[in-house]
Coordinates of C-alpha atoms in Angstrom, one line a residue:
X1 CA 121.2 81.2 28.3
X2 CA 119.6 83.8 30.5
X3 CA 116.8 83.1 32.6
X4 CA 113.9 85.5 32.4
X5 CA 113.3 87.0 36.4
X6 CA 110.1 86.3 37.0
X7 CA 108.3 89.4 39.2
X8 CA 107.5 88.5 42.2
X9 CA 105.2 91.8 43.6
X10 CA 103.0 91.8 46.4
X11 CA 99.7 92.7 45.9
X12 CA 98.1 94.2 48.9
X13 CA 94.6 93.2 49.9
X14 CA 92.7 96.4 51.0
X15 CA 90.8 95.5 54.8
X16 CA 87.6 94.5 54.8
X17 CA 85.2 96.9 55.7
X18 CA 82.3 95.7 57.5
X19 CA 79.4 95.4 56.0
X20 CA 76.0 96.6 57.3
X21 CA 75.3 92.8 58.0
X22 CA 78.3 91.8 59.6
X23 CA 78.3 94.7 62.1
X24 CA 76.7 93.3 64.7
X25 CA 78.4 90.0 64.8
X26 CA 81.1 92.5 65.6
X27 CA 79.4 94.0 68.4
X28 CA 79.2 91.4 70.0
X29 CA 82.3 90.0 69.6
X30 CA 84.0 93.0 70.5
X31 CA 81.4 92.9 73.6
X32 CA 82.5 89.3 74.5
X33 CA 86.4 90.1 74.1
X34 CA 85.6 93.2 76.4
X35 CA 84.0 91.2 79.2
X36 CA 86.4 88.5 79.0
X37 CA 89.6 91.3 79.7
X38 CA 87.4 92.8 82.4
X39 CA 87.2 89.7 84.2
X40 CA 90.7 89.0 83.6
X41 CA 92.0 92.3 85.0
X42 CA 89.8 91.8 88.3
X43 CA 91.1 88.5 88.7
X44 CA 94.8 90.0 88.4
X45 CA 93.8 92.6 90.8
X46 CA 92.3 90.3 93.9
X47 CA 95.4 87.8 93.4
X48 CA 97.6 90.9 93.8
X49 CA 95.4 92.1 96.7
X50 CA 95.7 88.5 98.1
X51 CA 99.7 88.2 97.5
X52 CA 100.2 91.8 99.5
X53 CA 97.9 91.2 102.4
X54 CA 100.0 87.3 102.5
X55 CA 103.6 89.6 102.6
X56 CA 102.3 92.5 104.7
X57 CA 101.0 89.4 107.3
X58 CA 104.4 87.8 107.0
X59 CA 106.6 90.7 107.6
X60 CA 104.8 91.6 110.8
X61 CA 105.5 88.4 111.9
X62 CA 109.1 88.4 111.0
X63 CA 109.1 91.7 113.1
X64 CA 107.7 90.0 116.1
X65 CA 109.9 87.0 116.1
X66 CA 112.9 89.4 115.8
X67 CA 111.5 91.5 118.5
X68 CA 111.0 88.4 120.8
X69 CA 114.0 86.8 120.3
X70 CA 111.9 83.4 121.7
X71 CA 110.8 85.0 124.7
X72 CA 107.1 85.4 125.0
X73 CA 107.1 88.6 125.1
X74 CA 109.2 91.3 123.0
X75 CA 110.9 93.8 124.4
X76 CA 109.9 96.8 122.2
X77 CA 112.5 99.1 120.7
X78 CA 111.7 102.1 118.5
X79 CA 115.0 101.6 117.0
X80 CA 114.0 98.2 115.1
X81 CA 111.3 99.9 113.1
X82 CA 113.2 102.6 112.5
X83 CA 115.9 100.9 111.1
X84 CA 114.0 98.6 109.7
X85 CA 112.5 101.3 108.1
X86 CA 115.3 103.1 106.9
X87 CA 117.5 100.4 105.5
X88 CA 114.1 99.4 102.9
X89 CA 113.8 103.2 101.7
X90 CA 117.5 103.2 101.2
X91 CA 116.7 100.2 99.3
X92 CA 114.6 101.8 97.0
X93 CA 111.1 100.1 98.6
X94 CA 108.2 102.3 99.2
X95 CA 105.3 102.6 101.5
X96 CA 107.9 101.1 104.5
X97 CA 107.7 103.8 106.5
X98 CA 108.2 103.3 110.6
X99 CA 104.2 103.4 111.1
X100 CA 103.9 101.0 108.3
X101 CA 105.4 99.0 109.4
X102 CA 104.3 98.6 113.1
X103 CA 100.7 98.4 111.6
X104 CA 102.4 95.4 109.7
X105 CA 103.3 94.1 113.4

């Protein structure tokens, strides 16, 4: 006996168009979901903001400590930046430039 195949065809809704009613309850829902990615985004922003100033502050003072070898006082060399300097653009890190990174200090 052979069973019949039954056709199985999808039948594809056509979208919803809005209606002159619904229209504004899509203004502002489309308002809301604005505001709520603005706030989002500035959010992002001042954490990453936070997080740089936080490394900046803590590379500076792993320049000092290096530079003062725990003496109270560092005996500055030009040649530490520089290096410093050279080996993170080698690395592929930018904005680590030998004035950057005294300002960092």
């Amino acid at each position: 006996m052979k069973q019949a195949r039954k056709s199985t065809a999808l039948v594809k809704a056509k979208p919803a168009t809005p209606t002159a009613k619904s229209a504004p309850e899509i203004n502002r829902l489309y308002k809301r979901v604005c505001e709520i990615l603005e706030a989002s985004r500035q959010r992002v922003a001042r954490t990453v903001n936070t997080e740089m100033v936080q490394a900046y502050w803590l590379i500076g003072q792993a320049i000092v400590e290096q530079e003062q070898k725990g003496k109270k006082r560092a005996g500055y060399g030009e040649h530490l930046m520089e290096g410093l300097s050279e080996h993170l653009r080698a690395d592929g890190q930018k904005g680590f430039g030998r004035n950057n990174l005294w300002y960092m200090r």
